[in-house]
N, CA, C and O atoms as a printed pandas DataFrame, in Angstrom:
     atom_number atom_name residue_name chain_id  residue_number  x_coord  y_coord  z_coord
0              1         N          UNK        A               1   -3.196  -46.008    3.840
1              2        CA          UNK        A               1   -4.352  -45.338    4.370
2              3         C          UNK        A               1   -4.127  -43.833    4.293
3              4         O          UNK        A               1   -3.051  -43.239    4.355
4              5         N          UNK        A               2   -5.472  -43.284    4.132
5              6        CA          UNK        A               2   -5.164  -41.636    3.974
6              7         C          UNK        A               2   -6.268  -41.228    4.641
7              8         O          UNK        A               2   -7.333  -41.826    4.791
8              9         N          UNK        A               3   -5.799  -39.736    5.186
9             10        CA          UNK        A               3   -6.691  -39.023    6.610
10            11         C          UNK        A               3   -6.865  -37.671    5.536
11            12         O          UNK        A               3   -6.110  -36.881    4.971
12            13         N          UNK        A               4   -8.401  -37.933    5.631
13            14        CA          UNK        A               4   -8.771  -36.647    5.266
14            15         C          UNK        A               4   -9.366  -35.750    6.573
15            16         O          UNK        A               4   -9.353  -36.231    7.706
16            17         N          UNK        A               5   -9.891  -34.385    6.293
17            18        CA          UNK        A               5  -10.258  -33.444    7.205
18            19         C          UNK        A               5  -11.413  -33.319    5.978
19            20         O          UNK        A               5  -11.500  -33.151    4.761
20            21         N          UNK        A               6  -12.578  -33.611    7.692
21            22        CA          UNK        A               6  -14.057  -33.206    6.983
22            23         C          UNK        A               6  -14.809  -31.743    7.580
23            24         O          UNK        A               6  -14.447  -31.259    8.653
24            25         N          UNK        A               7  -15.556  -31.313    7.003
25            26        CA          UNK        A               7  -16.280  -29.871    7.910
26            27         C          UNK        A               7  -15.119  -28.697    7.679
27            28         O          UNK        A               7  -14.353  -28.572    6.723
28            29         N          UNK        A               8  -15.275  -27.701    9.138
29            30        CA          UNK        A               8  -14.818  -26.356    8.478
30            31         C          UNK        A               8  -12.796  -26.306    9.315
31            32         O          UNK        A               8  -12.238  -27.102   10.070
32            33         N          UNK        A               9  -12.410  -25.272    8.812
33            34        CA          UNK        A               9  -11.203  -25.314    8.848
34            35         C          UNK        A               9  -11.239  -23.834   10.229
35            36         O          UNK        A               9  -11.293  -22.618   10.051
36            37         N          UNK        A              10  -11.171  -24.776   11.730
37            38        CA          UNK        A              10  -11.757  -23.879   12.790
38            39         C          UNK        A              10  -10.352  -22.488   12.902
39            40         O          UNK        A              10  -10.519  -21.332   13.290
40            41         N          UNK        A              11   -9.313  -23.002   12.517
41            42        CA          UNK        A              11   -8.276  -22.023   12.906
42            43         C          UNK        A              11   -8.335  -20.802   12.058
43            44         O          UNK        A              11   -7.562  -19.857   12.219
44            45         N          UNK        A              12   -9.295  -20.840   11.122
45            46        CA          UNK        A              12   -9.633  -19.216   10.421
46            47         C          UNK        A              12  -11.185  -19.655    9.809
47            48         O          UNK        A              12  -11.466  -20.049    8.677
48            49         N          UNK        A              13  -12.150  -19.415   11.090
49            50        CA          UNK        A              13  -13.543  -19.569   11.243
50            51         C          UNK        A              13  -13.562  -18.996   12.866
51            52         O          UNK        A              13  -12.986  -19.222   13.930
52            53         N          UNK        A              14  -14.701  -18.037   12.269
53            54        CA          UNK        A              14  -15.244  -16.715   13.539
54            55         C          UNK        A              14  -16.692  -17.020   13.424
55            56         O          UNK        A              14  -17.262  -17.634   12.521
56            57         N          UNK        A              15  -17.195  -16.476   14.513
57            58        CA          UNK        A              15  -18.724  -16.323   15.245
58            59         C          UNK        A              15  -18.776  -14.688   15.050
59            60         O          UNK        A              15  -18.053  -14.001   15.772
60            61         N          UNK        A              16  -19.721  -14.001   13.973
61            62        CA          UNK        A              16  -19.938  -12.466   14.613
62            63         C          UNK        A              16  -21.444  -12.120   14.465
63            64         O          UNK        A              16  -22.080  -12.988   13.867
64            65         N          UNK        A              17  -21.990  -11.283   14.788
65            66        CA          UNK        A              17  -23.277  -10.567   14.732
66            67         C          UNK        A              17  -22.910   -9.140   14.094
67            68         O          UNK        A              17  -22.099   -8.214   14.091
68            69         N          UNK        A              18  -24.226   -9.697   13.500
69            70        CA          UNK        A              18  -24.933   -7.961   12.756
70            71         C          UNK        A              18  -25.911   -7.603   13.008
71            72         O          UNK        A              18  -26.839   -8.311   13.399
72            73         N          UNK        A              19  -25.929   -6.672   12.879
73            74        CA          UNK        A              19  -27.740   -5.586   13.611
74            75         C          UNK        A              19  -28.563   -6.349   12.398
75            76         O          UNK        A              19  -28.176   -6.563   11.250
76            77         N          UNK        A              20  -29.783   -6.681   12.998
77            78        CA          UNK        A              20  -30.562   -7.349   12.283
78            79         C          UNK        A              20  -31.147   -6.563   10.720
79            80         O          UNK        A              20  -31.985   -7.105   10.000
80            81         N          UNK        A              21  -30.497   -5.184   10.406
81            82        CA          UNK        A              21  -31.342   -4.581    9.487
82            83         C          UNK        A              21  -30.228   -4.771    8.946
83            84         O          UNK        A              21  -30.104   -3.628    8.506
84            85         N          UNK        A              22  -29.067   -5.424    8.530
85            86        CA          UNK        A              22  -28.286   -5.495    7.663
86            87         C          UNK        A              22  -28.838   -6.332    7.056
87            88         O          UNK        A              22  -29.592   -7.175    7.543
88            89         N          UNK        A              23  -28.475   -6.190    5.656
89            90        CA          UNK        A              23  -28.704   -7.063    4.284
90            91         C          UNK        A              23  -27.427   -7.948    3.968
91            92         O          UNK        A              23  -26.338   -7.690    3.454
92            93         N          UNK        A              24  -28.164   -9.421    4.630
93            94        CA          UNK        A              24  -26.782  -10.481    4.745
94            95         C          UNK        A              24  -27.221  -12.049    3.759
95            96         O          UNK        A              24  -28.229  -11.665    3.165
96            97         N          UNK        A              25  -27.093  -12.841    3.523
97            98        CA          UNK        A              25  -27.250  -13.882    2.897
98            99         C          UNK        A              25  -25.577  -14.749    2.862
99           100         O          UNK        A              25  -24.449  -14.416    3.226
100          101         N          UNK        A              26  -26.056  -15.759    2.341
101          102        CA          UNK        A              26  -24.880  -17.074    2.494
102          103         C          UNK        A              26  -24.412  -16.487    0.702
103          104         O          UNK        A              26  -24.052  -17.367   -0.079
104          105         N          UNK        A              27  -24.446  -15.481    0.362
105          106        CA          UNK        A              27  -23.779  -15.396   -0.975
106          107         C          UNK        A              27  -23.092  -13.724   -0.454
107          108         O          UNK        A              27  -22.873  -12.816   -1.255
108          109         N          UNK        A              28  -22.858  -13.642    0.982
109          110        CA          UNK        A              28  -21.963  -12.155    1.402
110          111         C          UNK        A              28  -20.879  -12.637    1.650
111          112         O          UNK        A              28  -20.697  -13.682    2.274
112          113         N          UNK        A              29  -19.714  -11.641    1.003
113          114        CA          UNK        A              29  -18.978  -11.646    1.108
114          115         C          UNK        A              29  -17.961  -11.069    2.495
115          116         O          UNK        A              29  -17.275  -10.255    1.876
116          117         N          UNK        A              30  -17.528  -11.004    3.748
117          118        CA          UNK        A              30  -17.280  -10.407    4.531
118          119         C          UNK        A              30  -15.503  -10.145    4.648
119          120         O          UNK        A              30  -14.762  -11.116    4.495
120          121         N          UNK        A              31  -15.142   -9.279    4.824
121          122        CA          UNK        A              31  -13.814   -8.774    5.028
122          123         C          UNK        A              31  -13.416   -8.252    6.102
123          124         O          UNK        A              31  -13.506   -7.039    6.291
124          125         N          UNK        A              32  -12.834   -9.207    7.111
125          126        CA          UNK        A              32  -11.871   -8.791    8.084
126          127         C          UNK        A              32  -10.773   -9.009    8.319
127          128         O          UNK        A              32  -10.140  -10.006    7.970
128          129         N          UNK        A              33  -10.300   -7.876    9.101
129          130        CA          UNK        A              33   -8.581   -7.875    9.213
130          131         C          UNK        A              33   -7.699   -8.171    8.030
131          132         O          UNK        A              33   -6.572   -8.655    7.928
132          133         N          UNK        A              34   -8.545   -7.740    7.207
133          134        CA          UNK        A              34   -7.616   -7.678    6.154
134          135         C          UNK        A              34   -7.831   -8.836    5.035
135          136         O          UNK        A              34   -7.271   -8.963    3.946
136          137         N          UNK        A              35   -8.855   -9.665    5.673
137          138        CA          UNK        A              35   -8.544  -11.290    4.804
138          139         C          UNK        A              35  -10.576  -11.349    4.650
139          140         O          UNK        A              35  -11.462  -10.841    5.339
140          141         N          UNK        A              36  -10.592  -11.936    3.818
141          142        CA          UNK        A              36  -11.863  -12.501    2.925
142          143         C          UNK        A              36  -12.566  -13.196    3.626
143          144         O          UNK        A              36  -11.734  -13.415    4.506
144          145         N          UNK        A              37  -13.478  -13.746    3.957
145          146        CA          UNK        A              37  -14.579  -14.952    4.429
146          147         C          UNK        A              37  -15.920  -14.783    4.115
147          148         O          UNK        A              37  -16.705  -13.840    4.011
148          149         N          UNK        A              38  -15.943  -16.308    3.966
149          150        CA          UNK        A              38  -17.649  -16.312    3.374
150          151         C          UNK        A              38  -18.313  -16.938    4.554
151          152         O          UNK        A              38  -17.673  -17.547    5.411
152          153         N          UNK        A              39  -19.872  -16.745    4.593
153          154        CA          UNK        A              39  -20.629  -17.569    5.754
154          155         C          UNK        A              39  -20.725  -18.819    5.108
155          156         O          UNK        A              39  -20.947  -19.332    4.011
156          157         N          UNK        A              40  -20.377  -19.155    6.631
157          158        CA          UNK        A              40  -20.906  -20.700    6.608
158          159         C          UNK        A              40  -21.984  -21.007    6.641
159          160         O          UNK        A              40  -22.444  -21.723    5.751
160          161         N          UNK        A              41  -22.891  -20.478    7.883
161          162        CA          UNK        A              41  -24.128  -20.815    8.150
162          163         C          UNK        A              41  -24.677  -19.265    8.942
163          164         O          UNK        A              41  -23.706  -18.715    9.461
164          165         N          UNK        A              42  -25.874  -18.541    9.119
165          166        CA          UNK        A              42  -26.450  -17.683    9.434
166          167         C          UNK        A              42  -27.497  -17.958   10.055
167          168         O          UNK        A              42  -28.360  -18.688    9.568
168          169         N          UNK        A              43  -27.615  -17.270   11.551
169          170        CA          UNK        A              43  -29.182  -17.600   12.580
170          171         C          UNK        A              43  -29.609  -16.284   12.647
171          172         O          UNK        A              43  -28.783  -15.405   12.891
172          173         N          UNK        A              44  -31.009  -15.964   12.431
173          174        CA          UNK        A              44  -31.306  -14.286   13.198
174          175         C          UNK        A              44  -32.278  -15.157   14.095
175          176         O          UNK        A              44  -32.996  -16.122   13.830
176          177         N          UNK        A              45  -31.971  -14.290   15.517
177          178        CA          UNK        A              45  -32.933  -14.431   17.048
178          179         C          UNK        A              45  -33.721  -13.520   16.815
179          180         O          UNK        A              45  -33.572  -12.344   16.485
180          181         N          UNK        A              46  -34.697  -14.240   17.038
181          182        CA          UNK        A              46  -35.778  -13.644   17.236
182          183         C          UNK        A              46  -36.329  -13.661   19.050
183          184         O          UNK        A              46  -36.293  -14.671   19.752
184          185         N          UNK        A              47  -36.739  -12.492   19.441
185          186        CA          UNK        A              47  -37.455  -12.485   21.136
186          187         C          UNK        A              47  -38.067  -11.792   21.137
187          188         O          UNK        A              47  -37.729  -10.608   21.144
188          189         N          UNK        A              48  -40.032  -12.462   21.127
189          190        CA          UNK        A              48  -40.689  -11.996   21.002
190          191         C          UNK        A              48  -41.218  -10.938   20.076
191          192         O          UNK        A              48  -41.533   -9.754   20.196
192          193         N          UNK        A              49  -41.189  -11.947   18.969
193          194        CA          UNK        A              49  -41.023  -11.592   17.566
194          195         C          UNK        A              49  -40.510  -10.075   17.254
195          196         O          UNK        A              49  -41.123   -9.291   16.530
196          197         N          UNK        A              50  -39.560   -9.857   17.771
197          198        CA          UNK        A              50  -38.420   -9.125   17.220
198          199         C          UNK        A              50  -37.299   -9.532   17.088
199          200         O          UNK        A              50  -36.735  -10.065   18.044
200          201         N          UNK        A              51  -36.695   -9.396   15.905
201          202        CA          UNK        A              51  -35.391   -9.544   15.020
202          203         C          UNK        A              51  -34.327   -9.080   16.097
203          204         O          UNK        A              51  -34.291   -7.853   16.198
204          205         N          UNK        A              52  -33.290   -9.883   17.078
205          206        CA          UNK        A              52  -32.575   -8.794   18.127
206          207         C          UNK        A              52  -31.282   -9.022   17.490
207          208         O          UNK        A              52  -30.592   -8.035   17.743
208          209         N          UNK        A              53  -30.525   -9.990   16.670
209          210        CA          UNK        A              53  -29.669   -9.945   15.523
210          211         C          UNK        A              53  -29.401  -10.829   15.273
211          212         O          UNK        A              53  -29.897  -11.839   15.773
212          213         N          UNK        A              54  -28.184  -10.830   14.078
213          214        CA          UNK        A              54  -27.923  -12.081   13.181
214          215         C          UNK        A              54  -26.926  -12.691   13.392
215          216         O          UNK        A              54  -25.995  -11.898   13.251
216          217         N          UNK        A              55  -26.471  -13.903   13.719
217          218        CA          UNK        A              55  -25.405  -14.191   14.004
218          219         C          UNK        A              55  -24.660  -15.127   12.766
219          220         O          UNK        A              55  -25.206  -16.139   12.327
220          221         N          UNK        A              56  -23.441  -14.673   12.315
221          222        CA          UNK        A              56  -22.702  -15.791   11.190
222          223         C          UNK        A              56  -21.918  -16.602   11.896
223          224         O          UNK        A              56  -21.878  -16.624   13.126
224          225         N          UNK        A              57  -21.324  -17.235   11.216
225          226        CA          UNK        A              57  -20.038  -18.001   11.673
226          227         C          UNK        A              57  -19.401  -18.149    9.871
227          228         O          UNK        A              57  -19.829  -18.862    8.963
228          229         N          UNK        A              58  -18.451  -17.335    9.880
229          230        CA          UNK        A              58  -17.612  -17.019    8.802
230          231         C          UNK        A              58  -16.564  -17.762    8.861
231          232         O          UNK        A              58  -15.989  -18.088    9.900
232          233         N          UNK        A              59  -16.148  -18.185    7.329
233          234        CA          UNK        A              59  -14.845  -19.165    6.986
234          235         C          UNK        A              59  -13.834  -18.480    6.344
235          236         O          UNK        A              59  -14.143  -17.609    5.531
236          237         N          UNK        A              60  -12.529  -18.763    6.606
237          238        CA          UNK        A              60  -11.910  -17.987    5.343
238          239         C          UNK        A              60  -12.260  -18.274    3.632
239          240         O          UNK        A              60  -12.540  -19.473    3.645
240          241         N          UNK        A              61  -12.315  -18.073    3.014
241          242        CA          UNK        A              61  -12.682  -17.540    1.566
242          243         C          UNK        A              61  -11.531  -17.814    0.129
243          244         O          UNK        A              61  -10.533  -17.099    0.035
244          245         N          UNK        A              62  -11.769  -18.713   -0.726
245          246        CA          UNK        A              62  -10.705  -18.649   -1.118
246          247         C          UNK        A              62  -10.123  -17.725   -1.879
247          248         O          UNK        A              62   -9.301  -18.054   -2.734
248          249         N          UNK        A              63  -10.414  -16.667   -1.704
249          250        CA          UNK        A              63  -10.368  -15.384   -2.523
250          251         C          UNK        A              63   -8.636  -14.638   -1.791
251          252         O          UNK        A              63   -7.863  -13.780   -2.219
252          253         N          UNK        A              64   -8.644  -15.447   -0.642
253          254        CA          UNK        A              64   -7.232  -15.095    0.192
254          255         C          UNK        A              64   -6.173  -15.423   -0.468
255          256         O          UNK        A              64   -6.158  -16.654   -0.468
256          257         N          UNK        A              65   -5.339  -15.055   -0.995
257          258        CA          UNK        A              65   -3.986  -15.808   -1.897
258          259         C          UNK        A              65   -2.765  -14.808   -1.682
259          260         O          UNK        A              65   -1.670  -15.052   -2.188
């Protein structure tokens, strides 16, 4: 029998926000602390139909080596 791991790899996967006038998409590249990550998934809140920001949740990237 063999154990795989499904979904994201939580021990280098972050939650951050950006001011909603940034120019973001699931094809940005983000760089922190030194190391690479791509989004996983992206929400912008909206309250009362204003944009109040965007929130990612970033993965590491395999661009890290």
């Amino acid at each position: 029998m063999q154990w795989q791991h499904e979904g994201i790899d939580l021990t280098e996967t972050y939650r951050c926000y950006f001011k909603p006038t940034e120019n973001i998409d699931k094809d940005t590249i983000v760089q922190y602390n030194s190391k690479y990550y791509k989004i996983h998934s992206l929400t912008t809140v909206v309250l009362e139909g204003q944009n109040i920001y965007i929130m990612a949740v970033i993965t590491k990237s395999e661009l890290n080596i």
